[in-house]
Tab-separated table of C-alpha atoms in Angstrom:
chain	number	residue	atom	x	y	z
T	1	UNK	CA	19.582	5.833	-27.115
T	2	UNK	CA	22.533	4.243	-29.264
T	3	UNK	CA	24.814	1.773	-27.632
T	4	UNK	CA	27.851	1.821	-25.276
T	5	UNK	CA	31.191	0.739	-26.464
T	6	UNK	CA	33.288	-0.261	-23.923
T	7	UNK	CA	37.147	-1.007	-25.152
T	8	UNK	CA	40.167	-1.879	-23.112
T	9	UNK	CA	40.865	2.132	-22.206
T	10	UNK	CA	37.594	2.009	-20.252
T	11	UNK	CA	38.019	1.377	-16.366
T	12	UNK	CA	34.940	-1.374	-16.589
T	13	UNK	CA	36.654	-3.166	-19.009
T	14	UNK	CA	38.283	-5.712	-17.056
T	15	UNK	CA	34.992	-6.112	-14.931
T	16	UNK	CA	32.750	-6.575	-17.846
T	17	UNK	CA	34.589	-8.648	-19.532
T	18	UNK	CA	33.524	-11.460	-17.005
T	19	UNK	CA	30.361	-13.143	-16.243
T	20	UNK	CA	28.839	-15.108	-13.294
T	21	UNK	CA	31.774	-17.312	-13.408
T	22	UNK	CA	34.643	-15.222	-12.745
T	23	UNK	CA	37.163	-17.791	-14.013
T	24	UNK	CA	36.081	-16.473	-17.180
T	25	UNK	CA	37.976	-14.901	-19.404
T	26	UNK	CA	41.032	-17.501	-19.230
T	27	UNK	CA	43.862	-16.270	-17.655
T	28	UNK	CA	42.181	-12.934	-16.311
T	29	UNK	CA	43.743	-10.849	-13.430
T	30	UNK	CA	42.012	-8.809	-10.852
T	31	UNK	CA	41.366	-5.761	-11.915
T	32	UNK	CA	43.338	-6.414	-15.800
T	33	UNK	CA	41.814	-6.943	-19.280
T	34	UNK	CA	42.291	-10.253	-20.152
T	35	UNK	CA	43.950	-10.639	-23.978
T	36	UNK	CA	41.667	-14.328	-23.991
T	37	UNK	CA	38.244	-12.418	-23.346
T	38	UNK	CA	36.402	-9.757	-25.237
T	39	UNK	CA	37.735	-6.985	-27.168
T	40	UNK	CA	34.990	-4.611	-27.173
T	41	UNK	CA	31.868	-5.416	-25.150
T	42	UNK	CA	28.283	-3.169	-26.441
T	43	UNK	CA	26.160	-2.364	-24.075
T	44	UNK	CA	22.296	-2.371	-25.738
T	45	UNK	CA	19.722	-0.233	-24.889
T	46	UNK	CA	17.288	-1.150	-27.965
T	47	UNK	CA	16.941	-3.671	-30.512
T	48	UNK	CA	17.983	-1.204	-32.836
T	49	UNK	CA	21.231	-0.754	-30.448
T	50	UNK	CA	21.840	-4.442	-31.074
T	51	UNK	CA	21.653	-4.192	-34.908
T	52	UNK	CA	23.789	-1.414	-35.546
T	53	UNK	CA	25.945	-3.218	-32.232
T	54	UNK	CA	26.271	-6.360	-34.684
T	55	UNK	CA	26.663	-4.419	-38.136
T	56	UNK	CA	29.789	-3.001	-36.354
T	57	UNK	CA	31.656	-5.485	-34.325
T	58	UNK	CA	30.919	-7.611	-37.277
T	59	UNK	CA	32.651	-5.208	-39.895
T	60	UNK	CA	36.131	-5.815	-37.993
T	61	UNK	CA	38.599	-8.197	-39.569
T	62	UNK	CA	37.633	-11.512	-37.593
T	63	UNK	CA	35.016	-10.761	-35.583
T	64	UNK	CA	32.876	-12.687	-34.070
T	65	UNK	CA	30.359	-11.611	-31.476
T	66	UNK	CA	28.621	-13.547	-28.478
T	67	UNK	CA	25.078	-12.431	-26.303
T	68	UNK	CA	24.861	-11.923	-22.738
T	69	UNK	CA	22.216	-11.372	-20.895
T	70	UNK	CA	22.277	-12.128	-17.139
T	71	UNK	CA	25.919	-13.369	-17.640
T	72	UNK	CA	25.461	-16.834	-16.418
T	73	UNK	CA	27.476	-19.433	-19.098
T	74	UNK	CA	29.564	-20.979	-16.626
T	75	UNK	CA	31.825	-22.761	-19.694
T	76	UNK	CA	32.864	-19.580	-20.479
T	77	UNK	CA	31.443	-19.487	-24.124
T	78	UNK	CA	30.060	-16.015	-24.216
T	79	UNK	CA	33.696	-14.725	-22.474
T	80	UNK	CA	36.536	-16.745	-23.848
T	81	UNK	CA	37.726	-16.497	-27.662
T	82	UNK	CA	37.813	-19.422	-29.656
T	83	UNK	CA	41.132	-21.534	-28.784
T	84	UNK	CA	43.642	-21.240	-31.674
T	85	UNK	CA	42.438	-18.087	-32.977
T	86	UNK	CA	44.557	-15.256	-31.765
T	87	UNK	CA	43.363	-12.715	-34.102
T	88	UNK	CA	39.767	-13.088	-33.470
T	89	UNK	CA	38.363	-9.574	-32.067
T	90	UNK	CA	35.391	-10.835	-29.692
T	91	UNK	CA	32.569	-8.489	-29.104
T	92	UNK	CA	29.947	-8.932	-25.937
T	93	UNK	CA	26.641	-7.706	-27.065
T	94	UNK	CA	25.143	-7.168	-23.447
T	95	UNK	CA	21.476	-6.895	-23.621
T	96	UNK	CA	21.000	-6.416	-19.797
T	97	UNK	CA	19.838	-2.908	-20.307
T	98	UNK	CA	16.658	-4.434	-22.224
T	99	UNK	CA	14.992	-5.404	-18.763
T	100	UNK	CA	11.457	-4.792	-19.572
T	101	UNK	CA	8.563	-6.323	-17.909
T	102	UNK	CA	4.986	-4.930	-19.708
T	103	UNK	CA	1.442	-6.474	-18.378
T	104	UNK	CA	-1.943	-5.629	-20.352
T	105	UNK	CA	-4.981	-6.618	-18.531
T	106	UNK	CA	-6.700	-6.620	-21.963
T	107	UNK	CA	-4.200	-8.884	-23.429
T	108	UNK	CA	-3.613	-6.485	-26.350
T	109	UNK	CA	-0.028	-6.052	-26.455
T	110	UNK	CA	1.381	-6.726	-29.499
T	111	UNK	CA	4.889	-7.587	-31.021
T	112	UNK	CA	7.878	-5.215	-30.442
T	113	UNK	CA	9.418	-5.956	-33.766
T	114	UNK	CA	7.030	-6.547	-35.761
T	115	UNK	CA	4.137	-4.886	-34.704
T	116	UNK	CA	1.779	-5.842	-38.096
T	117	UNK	CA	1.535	-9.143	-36.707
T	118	UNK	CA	-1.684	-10.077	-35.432
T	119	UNK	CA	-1.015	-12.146	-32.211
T	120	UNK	CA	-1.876	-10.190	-29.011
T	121	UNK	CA	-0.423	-11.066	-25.579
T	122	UNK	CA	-0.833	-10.259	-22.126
T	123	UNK	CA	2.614	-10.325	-21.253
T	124	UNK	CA	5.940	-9.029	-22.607
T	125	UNK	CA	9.217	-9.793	-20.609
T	126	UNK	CA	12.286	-8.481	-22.282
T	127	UNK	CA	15.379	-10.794	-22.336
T	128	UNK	CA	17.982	-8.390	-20.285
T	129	UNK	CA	15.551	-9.257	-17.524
T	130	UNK	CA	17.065	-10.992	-14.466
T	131	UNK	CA	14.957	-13.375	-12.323
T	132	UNK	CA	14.567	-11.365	-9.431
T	133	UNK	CA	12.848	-8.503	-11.858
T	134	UNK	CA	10.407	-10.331	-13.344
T	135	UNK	CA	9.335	-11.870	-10.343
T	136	UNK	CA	9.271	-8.599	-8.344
T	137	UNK	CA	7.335	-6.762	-11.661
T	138	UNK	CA	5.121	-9.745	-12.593
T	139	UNK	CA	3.760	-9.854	-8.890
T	140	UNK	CA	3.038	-6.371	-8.573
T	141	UNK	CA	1.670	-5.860	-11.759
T	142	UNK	CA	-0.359	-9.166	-12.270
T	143	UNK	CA	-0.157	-11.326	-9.327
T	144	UNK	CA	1.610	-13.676	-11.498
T	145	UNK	CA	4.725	-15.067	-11.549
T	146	UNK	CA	7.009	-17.630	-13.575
T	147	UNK	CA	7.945	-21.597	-13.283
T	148	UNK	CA	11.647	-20.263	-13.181
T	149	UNK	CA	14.905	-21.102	-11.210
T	150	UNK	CA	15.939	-19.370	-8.186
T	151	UNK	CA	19.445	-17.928	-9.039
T	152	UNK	CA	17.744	-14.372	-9.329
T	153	UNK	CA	20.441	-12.960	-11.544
T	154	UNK	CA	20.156	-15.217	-14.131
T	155	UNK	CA	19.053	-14.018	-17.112
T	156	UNK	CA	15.312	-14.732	-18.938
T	157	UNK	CA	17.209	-14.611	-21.975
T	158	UNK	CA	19.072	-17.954	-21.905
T	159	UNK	CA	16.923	-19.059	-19.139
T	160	UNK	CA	13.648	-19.305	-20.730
T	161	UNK	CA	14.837	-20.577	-24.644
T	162	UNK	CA	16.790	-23.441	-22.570
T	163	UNK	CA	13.716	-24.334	-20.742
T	164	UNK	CA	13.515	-22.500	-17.824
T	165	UNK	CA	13.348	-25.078	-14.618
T	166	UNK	CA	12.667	-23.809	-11.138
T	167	UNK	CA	11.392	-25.084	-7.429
T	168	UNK	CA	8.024	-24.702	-9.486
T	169	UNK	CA	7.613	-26.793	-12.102
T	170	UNK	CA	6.733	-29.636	-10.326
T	171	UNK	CA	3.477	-27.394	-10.056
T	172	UNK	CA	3.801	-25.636	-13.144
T	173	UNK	CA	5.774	-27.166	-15.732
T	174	UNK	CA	8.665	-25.454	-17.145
T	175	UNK	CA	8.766	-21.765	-18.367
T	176	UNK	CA	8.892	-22.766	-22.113
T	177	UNK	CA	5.401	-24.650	-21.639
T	178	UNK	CA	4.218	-21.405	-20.821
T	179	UNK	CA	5.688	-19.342	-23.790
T	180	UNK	CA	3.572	-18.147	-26.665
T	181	UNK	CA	5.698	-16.006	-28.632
T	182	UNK	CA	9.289	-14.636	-29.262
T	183	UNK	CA	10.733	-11.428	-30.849
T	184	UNK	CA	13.938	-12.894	-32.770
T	185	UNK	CA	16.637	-10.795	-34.572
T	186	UNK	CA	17.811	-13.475	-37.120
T	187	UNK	CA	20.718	-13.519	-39.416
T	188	UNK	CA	19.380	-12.046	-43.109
T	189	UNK	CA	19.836	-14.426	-46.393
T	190	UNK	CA	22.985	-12.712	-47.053
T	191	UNK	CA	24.981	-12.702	-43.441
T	192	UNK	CA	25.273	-8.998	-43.558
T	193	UNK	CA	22.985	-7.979	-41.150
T	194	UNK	CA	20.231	-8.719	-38.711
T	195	UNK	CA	16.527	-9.037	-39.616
T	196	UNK	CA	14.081	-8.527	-37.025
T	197	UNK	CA	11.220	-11.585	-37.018
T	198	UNK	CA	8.445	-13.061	-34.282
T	199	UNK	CA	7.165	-16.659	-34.088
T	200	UNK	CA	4.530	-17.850	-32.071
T	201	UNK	CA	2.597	-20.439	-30.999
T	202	UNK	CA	0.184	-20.060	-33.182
T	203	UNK	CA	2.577	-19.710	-36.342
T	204	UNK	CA	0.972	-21.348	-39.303
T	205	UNK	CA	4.196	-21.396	-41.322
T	206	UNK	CA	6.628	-24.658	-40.879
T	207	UNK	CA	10.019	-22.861	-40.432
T	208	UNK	CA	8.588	-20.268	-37.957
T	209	UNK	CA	7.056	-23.455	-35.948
T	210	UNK	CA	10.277	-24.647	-36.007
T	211	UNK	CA	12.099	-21.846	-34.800
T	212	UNK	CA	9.325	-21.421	-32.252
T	213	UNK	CA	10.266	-24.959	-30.575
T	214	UNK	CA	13.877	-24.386	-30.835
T	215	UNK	CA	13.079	-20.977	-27.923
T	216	UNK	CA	11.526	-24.187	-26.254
T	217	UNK	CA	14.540	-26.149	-25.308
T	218	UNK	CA	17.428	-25.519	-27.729
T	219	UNK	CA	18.930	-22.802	-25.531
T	220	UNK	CA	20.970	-19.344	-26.353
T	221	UNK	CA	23.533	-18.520	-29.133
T	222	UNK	CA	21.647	-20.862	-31.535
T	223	UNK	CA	19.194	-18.839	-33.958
T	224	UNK	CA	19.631	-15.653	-33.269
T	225	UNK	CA	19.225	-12.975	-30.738
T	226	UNK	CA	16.343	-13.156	-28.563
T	227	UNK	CA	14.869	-9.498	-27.506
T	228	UNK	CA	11.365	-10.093	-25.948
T	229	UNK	CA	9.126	-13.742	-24.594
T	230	UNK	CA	5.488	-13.119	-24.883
T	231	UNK	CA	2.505	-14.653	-22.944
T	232	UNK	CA	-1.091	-14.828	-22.970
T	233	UNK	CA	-1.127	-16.422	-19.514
T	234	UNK	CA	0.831	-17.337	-16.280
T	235	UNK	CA	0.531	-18.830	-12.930
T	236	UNK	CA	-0.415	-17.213	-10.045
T	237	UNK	CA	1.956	-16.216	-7.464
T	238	UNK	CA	2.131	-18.097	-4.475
T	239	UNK	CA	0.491	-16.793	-1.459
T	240	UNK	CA	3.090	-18.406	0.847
T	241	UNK	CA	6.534	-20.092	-0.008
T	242	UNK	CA	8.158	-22.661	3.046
T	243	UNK	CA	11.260	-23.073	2.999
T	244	UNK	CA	13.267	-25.307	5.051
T	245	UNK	CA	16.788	-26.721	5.071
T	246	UNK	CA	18.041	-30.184	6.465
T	247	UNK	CA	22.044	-30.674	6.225
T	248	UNK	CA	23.575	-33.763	6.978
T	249	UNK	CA	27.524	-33.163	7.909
T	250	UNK	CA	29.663	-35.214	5.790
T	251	UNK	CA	31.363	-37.262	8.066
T	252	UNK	CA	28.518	-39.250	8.682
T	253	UNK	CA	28.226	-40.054	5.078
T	254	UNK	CA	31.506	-41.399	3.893
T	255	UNK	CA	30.730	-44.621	4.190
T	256	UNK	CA	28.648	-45.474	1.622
T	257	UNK	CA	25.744	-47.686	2.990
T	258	UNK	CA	24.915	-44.677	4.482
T	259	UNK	CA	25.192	-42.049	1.584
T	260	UNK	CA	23.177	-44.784	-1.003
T	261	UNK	CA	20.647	-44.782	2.118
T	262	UNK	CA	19.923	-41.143	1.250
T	263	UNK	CA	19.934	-40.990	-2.106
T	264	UNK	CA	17.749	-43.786	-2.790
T	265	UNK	CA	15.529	-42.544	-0.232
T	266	UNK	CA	15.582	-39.260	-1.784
T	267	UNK	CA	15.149	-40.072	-5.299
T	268	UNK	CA	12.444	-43.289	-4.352
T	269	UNK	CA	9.927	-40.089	-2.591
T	270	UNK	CA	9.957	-38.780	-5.798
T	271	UNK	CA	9.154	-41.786	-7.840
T	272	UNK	CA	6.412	-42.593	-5.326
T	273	UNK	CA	4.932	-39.079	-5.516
T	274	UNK	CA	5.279	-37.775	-8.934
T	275	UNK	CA	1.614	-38.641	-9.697
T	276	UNK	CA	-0.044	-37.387	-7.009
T	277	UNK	CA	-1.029	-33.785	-7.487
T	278	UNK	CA	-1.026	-33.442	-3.440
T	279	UNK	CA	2.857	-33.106	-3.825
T	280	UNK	CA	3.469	-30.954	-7.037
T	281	UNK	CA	3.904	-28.129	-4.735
T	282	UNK	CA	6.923	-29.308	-2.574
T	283	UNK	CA	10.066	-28.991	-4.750
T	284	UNK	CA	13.673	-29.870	-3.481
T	285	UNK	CA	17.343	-28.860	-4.026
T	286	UNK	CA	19.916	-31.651	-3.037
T	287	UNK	CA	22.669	-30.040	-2.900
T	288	UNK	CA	25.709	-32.763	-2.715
T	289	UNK	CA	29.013	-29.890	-1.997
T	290	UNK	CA	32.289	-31.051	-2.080
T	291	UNK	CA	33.724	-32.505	1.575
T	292	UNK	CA	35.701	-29.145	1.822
T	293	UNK	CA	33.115	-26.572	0.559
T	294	UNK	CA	30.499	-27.357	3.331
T	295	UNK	CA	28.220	-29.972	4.216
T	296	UNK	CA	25.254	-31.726	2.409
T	297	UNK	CA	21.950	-29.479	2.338
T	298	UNK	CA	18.813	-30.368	1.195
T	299	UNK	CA	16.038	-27.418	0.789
T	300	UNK	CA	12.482	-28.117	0.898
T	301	UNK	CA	9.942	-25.224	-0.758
T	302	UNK	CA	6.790	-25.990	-0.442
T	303	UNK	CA	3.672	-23.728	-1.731
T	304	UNK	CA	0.188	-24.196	-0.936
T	305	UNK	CA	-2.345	-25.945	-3.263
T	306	UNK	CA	-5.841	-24.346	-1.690
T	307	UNK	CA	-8.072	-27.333	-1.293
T	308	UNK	CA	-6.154	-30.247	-2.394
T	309	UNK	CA	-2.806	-28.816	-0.862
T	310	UNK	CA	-2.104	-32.169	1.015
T	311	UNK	CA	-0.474	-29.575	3.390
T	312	UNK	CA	1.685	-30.791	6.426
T	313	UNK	CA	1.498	-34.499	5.121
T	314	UNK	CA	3.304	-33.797	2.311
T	315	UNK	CA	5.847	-31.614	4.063
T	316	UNK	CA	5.906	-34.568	6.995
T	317	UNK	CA	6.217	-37.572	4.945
T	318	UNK	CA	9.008	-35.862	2.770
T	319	UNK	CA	10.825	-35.038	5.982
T	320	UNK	CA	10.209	-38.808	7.947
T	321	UNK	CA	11.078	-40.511	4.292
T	322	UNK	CA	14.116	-39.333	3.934
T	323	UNK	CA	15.344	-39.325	7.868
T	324	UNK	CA	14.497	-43.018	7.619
T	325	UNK	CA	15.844	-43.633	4.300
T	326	UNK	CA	19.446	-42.040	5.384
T	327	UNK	CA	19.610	-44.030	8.973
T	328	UNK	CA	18.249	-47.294	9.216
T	329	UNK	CA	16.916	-49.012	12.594
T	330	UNK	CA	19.805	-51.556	12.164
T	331	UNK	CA	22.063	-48.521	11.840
T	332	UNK	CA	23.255	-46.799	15.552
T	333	UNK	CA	24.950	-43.143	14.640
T	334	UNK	CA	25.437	-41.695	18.262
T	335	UNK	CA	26.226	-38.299	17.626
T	336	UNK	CA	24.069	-37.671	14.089
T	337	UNK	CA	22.988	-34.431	13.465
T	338	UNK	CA	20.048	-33.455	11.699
T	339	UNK	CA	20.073	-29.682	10.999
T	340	UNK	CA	16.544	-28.060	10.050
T	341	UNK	CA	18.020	-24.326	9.004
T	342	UNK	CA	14.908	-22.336	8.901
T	343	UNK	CA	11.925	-22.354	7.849
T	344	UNK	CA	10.462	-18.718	6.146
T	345	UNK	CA	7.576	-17.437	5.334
T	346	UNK	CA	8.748	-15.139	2.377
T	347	UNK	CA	5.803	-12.424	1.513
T	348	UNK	CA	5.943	-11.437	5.456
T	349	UNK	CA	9.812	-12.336	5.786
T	350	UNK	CA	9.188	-14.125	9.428
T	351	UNK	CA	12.225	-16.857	9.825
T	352	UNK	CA	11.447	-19.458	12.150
T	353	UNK	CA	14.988	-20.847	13.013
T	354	UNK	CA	14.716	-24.870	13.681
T	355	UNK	CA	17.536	-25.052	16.422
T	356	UNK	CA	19.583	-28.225	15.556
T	357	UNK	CA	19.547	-31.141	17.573
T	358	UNK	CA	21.518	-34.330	18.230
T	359	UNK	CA	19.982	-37.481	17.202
T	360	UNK	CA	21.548	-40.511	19.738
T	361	UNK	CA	18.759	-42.773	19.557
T	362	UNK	CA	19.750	-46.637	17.782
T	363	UNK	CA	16.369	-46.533	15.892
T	364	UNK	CA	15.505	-45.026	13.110
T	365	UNK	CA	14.372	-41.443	13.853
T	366	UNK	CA	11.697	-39.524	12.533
T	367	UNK	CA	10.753	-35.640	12.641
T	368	UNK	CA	8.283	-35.361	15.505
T	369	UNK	CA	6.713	-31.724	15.968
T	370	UNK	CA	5.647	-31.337	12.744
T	371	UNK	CA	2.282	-29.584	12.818
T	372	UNK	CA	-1.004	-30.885	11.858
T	373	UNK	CA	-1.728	-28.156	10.396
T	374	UNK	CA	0.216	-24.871	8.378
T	375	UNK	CA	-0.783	-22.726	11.417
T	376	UNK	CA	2.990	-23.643	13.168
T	377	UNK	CA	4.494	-21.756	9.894
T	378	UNK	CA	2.274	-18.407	10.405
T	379	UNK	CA	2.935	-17.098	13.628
T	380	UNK	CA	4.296	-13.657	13.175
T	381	UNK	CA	6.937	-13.774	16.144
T	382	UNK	CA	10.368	-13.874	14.855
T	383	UNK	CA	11.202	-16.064	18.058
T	384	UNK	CA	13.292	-19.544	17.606
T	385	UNK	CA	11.375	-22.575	17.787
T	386	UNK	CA	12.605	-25.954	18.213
T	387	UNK	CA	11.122	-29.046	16.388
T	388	UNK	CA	11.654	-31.847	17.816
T	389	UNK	CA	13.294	-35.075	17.341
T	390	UNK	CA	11.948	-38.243	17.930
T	391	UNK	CA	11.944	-41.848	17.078
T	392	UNK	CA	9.656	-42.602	14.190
């Protein structure tokens, strides 16, 4: 299947011209082309469709072309044209369309684009791929799943080469520690054109090595176009994922005391804990909003470990820590609300809704009605249950 142009006289124009971050193109409208983004944008089907893509855009007096996958450079460097360059013709190669997620139980699948090579894989995820679909695919097919981040739109093909950090890699590492191989269309010796290469792991050559650690880290738009990530293994799926949500409104943290109470508490769990194995799966995500955008939320996922899961004591502990840390026996707050969201049990989808209560106590409270076991997550009733609120 060749490529889709899409130019200004197109109705999806305007809509494609824009990523995650829909302040991007400068200066867009609703519903208008923006003269700042992208002239053309290619939609790719193949790698093939992204050769003869480049070969074109590139042929146009001042062009220059950018890569998008799941759309999700918030600074606007795959939308915008470079500042001071108003004849530059932009062109979007969007690789969405190459979405791909392949699983051989033999671990025989080879490369893409250059199949003579000799390293075998079990895994092939193609770069259009957005979170969500390799999770969903790699789980049904495999059982497996990825270290990744849990925006599911974003796309593995920036994701991954810049890393790839999620509510797992305290468990699991990052996504890159995982990677064993890349299918790369690089820039040929004379810029005229793109020549299709793969680098591995296991690379014996210096310059592919190095290219190989630059898909570890150095991020998109750097080398080349990424098409495919290969692996020989991943991480199991999780059996269960707990997820629960404390918030803190922010009137009870403008004074400072208070606010440096939480954070050091917060961050001083994790320097305590980082060692112990017991902990790697509870992962957090502090989220510190702006006073008019909502209050402070801090979400807890937690997966089992099996045996050495350290179970409800991690979970507890987390939770007491960082009540205590935030209000201090000396430190009275009539009136303090500590909201615990939910708590949900995702392969079943039962939400157990923590019904917020006031804390009015002078001491320091802790989070009483935390089970002794992870029985109190299971129950398949979709009814509200309260935790309770105690001193510690």
């Amino acid at each position: 299947m060749a490529f889709d142009l899409i130019t200004s006289s197109d109705p999806r124009h305007s809509t494609l011209q824009k990523g995650f971050n829909l302040r991007w193109p400068l200066g867009n409208q609703q519903g208008e082309s923006s003269p700042n983004g992208a002239n053309r944008i290619y939609l790719c089907h193949s790698p093939q469709d992204i050769v003869d893509a480049a070969a074109e855009a590139l042929a146009v007096t001042d062009g220059r072309i950018t890569v998008r996958s799941g759309g999700h450079c918030y600074e606007g460097f795959v939308s915008n044209k470079m500042p001071g360059n108003g004849d530059e013709v932009l062109s979007i190669l969007d690789i969405s369309p190459l979405n791909q997620v392949v699983y051989a139980a033999d671990g025989q699948i080879a490369s893409q684009l250059v199949p003579a090579r000799p390293e075998r894989y079990g895994f092939r995820l193609e770069a259009g791929a957005q979170n969500w679909d390799a999770y969903v695919r790699l789980y049904k097919l495999a059982n497996k799943t990825l270290p990744g981040g849990s925006c599911y739109s974003v796309g593995l093909g920036g994701h991954i080469c810049g890393g790839g950090y999620g509510l797992l890699s305290r468990k699991h590492g990052l996504v890159c520690d995982w990677l064993h191989g890349v299918d790369m269309l690089v820039p040929n010796a004379q810029g005229t054109g793109l020549t299709p290469v793969h680098v591995s792991r296991d690379s014996t050559a210096p310059d592919e090595l190095d290219l190989f650690a630059a898909c570890c880290g150095a991020g998109g738009g750097q080398f080349g176009i990424i098409t495919s990530y290969y692996f020989k293994a991943l991480p199991e799926a999780p059996k269960e994922v707990l997820w629960l949500v404390l918030e803190w409104d922010w009137s009870l943290l403008t004074d400072k005391s208070r606010l440096d109470n939480l954070l050091i508490a917060y961050q001083n769990w994790f320097a305590v804990n980082q060692r112990n194995p017991d902990t790697w799966g509870l992962a957090t995500k502090l989220e510190m909003r702006h006073l008019h955008t909502g209050n402070v939320t801090l979400g807890i996922h937690y997966v089992r470990s099996g045996r050495r899961a350290g179970g409800p004591g991690a979970l507890r502990g987390f939770r007491r820590k960082n009540a205590r840390g935030h209000w201090p026996a000396r430190d009275g707050m009539p009136g303090a609300v500590l909201r615990c969201a939910y708590a949900k049990r995702r392969r079943q989808r039962t939400h157990h809704q923590c019904i917020a209560r006031r804390i009015s106590g002078h001491a320091a409270p802790g989070l009483a009605g935390v089970p002794a076991n992870l029985e109190w997550f299971r129950g398949q009733s979709a009814r509200a249950l309260q935790v309770g609120l105690s001193e510690g």
